[in-house]
Coordinates of C-alpha atoms in Angstrom, one line a residue:
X1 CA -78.6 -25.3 -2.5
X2 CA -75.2 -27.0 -2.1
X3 CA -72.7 -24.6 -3.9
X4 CA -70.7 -26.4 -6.1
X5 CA -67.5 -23.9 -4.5
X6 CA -66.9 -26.0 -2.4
X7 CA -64.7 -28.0 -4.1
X8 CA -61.4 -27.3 -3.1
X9 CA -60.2 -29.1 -6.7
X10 CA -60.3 -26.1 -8.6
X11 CA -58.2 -22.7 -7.7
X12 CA -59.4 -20.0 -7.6
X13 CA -57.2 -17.6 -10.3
X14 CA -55.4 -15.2 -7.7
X15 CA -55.9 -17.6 -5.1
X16 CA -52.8 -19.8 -4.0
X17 CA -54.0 -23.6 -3.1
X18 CA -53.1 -23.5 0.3
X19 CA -54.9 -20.6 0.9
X20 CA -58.2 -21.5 -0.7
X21 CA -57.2 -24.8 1.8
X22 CA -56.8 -22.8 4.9
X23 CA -60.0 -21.2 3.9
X24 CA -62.0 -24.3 4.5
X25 CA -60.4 -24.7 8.3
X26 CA -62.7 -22.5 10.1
X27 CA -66.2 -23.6 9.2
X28 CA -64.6 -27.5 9.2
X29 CA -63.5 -27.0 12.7
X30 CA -67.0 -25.9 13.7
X31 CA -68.6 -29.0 11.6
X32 CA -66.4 -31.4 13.5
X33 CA -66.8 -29.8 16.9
X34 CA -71.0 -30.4 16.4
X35 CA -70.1 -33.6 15.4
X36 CA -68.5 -34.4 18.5
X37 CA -71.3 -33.2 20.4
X38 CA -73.3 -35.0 18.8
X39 CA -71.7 -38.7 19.1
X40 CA -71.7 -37.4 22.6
X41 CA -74.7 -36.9 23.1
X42 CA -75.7 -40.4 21.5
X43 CA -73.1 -41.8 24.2
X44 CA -75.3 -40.0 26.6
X45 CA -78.2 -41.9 25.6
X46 CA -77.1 -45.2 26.0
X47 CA -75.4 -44.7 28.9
X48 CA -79.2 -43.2 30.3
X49 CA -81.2 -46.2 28.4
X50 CA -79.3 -48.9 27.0
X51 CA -79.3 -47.8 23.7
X52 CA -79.3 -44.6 21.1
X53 CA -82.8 -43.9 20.5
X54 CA -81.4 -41.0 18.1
X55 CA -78.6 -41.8 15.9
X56 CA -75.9 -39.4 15.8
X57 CA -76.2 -38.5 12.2
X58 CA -79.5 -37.0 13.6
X59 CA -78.1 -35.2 16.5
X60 CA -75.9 -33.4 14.6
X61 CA -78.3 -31.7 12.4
X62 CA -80.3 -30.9 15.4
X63 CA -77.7 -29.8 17.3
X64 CA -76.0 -27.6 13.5
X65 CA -79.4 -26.4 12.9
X66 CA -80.0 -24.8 16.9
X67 CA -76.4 -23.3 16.8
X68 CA -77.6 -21.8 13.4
X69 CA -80.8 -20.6 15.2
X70 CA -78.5 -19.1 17.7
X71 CA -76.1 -17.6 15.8
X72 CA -75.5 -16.7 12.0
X73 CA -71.6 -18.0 11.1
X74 CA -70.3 -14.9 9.2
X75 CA -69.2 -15.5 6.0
X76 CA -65.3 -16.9 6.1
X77 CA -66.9 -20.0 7.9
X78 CA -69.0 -21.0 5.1
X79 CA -65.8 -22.1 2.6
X80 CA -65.8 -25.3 5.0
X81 CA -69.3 -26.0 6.0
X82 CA -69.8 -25.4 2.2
X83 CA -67.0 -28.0 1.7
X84 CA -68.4 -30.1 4.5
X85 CA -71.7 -30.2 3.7
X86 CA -70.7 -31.9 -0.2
X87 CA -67.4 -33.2 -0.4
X88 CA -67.2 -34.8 2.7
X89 CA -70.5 -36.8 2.1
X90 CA -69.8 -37.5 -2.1
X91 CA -66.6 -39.4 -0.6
X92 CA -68.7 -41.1 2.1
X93 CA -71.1 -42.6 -0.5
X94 CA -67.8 -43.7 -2.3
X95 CA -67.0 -45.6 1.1
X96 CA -70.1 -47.2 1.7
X97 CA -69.6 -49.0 -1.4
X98 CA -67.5 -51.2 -0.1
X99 CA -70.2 -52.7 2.6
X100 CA -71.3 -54.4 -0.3
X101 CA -70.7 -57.5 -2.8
X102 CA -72.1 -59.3 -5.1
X103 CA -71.6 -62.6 -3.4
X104 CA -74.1 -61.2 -0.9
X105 CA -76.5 -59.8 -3.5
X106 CA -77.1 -62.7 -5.2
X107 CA -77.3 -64.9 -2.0
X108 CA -81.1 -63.4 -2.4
X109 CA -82.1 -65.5 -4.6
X110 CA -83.6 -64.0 -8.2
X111 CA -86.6 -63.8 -7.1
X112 CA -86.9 -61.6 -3.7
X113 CA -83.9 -59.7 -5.9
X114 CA -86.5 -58.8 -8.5
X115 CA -88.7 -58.0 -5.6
X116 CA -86.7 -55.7 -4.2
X117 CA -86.3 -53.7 -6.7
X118 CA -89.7 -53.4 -8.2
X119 CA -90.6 -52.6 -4.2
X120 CA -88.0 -49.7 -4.7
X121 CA -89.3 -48.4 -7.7
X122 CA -93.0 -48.5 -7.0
X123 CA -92.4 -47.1 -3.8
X124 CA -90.2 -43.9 -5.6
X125 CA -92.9 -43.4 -7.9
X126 CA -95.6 -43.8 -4.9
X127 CA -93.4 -41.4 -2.4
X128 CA -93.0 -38.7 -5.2
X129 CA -96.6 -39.0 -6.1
X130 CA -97.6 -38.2 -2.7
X131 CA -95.5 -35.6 -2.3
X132 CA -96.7 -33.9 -5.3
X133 CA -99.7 -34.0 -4.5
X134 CA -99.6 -32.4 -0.9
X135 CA -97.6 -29.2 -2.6
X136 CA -94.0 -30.4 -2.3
X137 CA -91.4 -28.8 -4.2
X138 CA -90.1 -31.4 -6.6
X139 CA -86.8 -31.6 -5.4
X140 CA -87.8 -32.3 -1.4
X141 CA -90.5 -35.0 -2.7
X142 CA -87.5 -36.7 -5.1
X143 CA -85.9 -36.4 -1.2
X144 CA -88.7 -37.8 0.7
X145 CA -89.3 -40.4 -2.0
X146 CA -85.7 -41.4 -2.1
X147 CA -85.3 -41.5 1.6
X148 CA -88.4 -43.2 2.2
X149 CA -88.0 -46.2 -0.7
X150 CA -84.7 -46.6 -0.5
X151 CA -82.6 -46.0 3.3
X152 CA -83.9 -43.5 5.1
X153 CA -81.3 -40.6 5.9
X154 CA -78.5 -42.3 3.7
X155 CA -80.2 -41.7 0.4
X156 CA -81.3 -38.5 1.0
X157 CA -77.7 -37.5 1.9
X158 CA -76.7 -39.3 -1.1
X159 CA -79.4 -38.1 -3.7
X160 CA -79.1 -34.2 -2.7
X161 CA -75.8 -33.4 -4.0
X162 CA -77.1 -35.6 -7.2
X163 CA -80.2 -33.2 -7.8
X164 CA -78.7 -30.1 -6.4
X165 CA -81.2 -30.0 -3.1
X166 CA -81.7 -27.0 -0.9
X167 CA -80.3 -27.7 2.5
X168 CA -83.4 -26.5 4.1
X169 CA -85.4 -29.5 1.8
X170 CA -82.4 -32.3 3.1
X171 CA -82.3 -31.2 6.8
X172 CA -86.7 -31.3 7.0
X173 CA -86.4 -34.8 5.1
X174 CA -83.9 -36.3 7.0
X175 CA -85.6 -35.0 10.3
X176 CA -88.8 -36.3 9.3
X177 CA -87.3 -39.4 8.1
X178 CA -85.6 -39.9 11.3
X179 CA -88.6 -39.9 13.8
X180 CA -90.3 -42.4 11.4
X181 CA -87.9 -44.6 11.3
X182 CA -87.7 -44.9 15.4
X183 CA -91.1 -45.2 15.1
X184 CA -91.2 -48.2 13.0
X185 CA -88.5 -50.0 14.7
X186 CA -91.0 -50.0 17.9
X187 CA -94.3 -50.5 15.8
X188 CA -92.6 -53.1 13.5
X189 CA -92.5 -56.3 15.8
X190 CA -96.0 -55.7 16.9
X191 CA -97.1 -55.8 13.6
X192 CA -95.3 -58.9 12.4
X193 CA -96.7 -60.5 15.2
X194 CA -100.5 -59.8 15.1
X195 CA -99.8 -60.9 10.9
X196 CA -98.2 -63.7 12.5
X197 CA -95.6 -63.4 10.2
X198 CA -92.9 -66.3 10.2
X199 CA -88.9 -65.2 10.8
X200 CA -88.5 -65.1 7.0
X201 CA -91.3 -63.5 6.1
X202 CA -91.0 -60.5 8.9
X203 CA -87.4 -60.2 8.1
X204 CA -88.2 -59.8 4.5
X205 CA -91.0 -57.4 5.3
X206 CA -88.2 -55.1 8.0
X207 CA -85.1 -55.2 5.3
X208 CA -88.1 -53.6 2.9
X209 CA -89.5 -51.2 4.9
X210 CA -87.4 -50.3 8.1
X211 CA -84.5 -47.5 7.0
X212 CA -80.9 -48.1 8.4
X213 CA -79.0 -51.3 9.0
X214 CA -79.3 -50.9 12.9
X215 CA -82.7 -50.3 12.9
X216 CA -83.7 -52.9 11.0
X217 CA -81.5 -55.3 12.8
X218 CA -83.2 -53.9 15.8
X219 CA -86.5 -54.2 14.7
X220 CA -86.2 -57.6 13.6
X221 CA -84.9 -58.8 16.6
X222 CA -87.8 -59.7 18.7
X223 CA -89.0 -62.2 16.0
X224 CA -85.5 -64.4 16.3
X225 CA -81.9 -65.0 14.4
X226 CA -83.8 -65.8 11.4
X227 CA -85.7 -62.6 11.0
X228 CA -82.4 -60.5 11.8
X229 CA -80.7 -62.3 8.8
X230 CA -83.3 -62.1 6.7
X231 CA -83.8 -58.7 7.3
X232 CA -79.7 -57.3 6.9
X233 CA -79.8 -59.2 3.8
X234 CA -82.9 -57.7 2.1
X235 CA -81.7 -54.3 3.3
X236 CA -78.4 -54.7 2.4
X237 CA -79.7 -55.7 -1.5
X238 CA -82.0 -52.6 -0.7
X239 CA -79.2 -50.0 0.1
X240 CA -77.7 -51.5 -3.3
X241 CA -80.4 -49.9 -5.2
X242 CA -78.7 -46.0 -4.1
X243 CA -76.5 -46.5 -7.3
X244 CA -78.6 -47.3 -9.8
X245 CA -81.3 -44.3 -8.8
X246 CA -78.6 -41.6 -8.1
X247 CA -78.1 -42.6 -11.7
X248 CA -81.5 -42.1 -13.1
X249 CA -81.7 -38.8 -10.9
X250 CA -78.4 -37.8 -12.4
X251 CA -79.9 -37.6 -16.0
X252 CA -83.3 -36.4 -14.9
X253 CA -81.9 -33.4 -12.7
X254 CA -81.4 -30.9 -15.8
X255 CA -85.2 -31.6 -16.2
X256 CA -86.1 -31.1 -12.4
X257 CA -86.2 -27.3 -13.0
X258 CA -86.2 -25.2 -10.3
X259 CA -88.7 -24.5 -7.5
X260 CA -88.8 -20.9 -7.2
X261 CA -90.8 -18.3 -9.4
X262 CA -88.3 -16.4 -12.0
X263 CA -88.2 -13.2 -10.9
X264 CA -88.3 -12.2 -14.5
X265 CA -91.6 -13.8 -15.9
X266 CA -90.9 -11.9 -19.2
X267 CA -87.7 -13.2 -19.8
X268 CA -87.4 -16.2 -21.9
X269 CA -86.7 -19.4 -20.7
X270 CA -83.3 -21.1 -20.8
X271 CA -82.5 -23.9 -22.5
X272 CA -79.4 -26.0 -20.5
X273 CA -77.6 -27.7 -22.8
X274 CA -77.1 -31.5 -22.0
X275 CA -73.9 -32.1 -19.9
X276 CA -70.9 -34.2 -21.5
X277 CA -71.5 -37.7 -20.5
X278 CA -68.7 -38.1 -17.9
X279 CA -71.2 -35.5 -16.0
X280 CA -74.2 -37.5 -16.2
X281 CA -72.9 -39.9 -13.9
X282 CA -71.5 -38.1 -10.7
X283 CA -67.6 -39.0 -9.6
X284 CA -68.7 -40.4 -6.4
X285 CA -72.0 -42.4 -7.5
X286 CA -68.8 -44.1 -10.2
X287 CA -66.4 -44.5 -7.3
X288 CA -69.3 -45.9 -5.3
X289 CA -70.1 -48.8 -8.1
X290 CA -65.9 -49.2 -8.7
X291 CA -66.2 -50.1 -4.7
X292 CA -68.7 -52.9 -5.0
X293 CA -66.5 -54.4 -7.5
X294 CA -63.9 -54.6 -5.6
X295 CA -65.5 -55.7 -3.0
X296 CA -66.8 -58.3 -5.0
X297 CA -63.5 -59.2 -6.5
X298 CA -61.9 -59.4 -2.7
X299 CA -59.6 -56.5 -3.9
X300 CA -60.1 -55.1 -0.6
X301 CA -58.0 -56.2 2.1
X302 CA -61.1 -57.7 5.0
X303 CA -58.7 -55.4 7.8
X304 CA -59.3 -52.4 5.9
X305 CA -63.3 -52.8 5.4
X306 CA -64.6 -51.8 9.6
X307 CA -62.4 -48.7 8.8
X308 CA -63.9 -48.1 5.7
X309 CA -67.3 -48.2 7.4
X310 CA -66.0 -46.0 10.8
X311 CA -64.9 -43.3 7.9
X312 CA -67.6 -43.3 6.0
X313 CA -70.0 -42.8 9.0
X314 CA -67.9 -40.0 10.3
X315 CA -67.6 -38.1 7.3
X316 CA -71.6 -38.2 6.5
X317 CA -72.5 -37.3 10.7
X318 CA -70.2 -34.2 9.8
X319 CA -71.7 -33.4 6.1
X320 CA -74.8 -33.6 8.2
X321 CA -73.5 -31.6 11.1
X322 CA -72.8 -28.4 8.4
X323 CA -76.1 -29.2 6.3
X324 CA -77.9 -28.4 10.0
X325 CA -75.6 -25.4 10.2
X326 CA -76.9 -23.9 7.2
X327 CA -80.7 -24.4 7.8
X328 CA -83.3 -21.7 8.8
X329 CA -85.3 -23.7 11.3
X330 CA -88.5 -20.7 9.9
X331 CA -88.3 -22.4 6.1
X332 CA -88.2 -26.2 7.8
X333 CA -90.8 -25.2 10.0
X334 CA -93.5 -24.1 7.2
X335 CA -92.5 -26.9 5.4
X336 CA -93.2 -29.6 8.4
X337 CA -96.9 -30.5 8.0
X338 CA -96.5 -31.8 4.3
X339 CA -93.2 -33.5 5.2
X340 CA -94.8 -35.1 7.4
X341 CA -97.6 -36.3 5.8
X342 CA -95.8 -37.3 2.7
X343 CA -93.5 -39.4 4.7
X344 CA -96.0 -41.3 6.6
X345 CA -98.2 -41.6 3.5
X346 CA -95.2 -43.0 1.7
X347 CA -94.3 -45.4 4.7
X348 CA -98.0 -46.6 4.4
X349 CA -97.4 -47.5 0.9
X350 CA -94.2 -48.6 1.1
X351 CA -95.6 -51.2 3.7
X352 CA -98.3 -52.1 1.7
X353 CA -96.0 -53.0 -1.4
X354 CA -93.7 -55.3 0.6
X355 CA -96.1 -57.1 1.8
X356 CA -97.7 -57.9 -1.3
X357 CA -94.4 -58.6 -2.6
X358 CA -93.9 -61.1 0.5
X359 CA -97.4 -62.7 -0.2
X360 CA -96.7 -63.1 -4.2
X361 CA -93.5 -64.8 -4.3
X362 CA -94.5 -67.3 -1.0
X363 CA -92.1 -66.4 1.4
X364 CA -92.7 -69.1 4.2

């Protein structure tokens, strides 16, 4: 799981700050340097065909995860990839708060706003049904659920540090995640057309179903301007729903329990006690909502917001550049059949509730 050491907040007794700080250089400068290969590499690709076909938050958990394959980093590099791998992406959640307001959430309209988010919870409860059912542990199918209802490689990376995943469970989620959602930007428009959807309707239906911002605006593209809006608005209400279900998962996580058998069966079970309430609601998931409303109350100077996005983006491509670092490819690998099936089952389901949604409230 995400060790909660990383935090470089609180010393160590014995330990001056700055060391503990220089502590965290080595495995940061290995984070950073996949990271760089990795937007590289994306470079690569649309140099070669136009366009990234795999994003570099992707590559560089493909990229962290062979190295790791490779090679084992001894223990003084795992201070920073530690750090990287949950500090790093709590304050890019914080950051992508700011991409939205509530000017632009209520531009929906109550209606497809209600929509939304019943889509999003039926397809949470639909996703972790699934992936209960094919043997998942609970936290990877609260993963594949989130990732899948929600946006795709974002939520996972936002709901792990909230329910305390294993990085093997984020890195297979996010992988698996990832090849659907290329596959659904090139399958989308050929469904929308043989529905012969109209540009609201199949914008609607890509902002519900399709899992990043580019992708959907790619998908919705070959069905016209109207579609593309349509589509970064519904996603963008979409995305909106993170907060709210990191906090539901952030009072339901003492009650997750924990996947592996007690190695003591014996030995009685352990009763948590129920954190203080400033714990039930994570610091970033807080800093993340205190963004929105200051976005919404134009506290945020417009010049400072495309930074804001660059950062964030950075910062979670490295969190996911040390999450690959700390994967054994042999635990991903067993789990990749059910991953896989859960996630396309969910995707099934999650297209089936959107377009029921689409068809009840008369989109035209």
């Amino acid at each position: 799981m995400i060790p909660d050491t990383a935090a470089p907040a609180k010393a160590v007794p014995g330990k001056p700050l700055l060391f503990q700080i220089r502590s965290l250089l080595p495995g940061l400068a290995l984070c950073v340097a996949v990271t760089a290969l990795a937007f590289l590499a994306a470079r690569a690709e649309v140099a070669l065909f136009g366009e990234a076909w795999i994003e570099a938050l992707v590559l560089a958990i493909l990229i962290g995860t062979t190295l790791r394959t490779a090679w084992a980093p001894p223990a003084r590099w795992q201070p920073g990839i530690a750090f990287s791998a949950k500090i790093l992406l709590e304050v890019a959640v914080v950051l992508l708060g700011a991409s939205v307001s509530a000017a632009t959430i209520l531009s929906a309209g109550p209606a497809l706003l209600l929509g939304i988010a019943g889509v999003v919870a039926l397809a949470l409860l639909a996703g972790f049904g699934i992936g209960r059912l094919l043997g998942l542990p609970v936290r990877m199918a609260v993963l594949v659920a989130c990732g899948n209802a929600i946006c795709g490689n974002s939520a996972i990376a936002a709901v792990a540090p909230v329910i305390d995943a294993h990085s093997d469970d984020v890195a297979a989620s996010i992988a698996f995640t990832a090849v659907l959602g290329v596959a659904v930007v090139l399958g989308l428009p050929l469904l929308g057309i043989g529905l012969r959807l109209s540009g609201v309707q199949y914008g609607a239906l890509a902002g519900l179903t399709v899992y990043a911002v580019p992708q959907v605006i790619a998908a919705a593209a070959p069905l016209g301007a109207t579609a593309v809006q349509v589509g970064t608005l519904v996603k963008l209400v979409r995305v909106l729903m993170l907060g709210p279900v990191c906090l539901l998962l952030s009072l339901l996580a003492p009650r997750l329990g924990g996947d592996a058998v007690d190695a003591d069966a014996a030995a009685p079970r352990r009763v948590r006690p129920r954190p203080p309430v400033h714990h039930l609601v994570p610091w970033f998931i807080q800093g993340f909502l205190a963004m929105i409303a200051l976005r919404s109350f134009d506290l945020i100077p417009h010049a400072a917001l495309p930074a804001m996005e660059h950062a964030a983006t950075l910062l979670t491509v490295v969190s996911m550049a040390a999450l690959g670092l700390g994967v054994d490819v042999r635990t991903v690998a067993r789990a990749g059949g059910r991953v896989t099936a859960a996630a396309v089952l969910s995707l099934l389901a999650l297209g089936t509730i959107s377009l029921t949604l689409i068809r009840l409230i008369g989109l035209t």
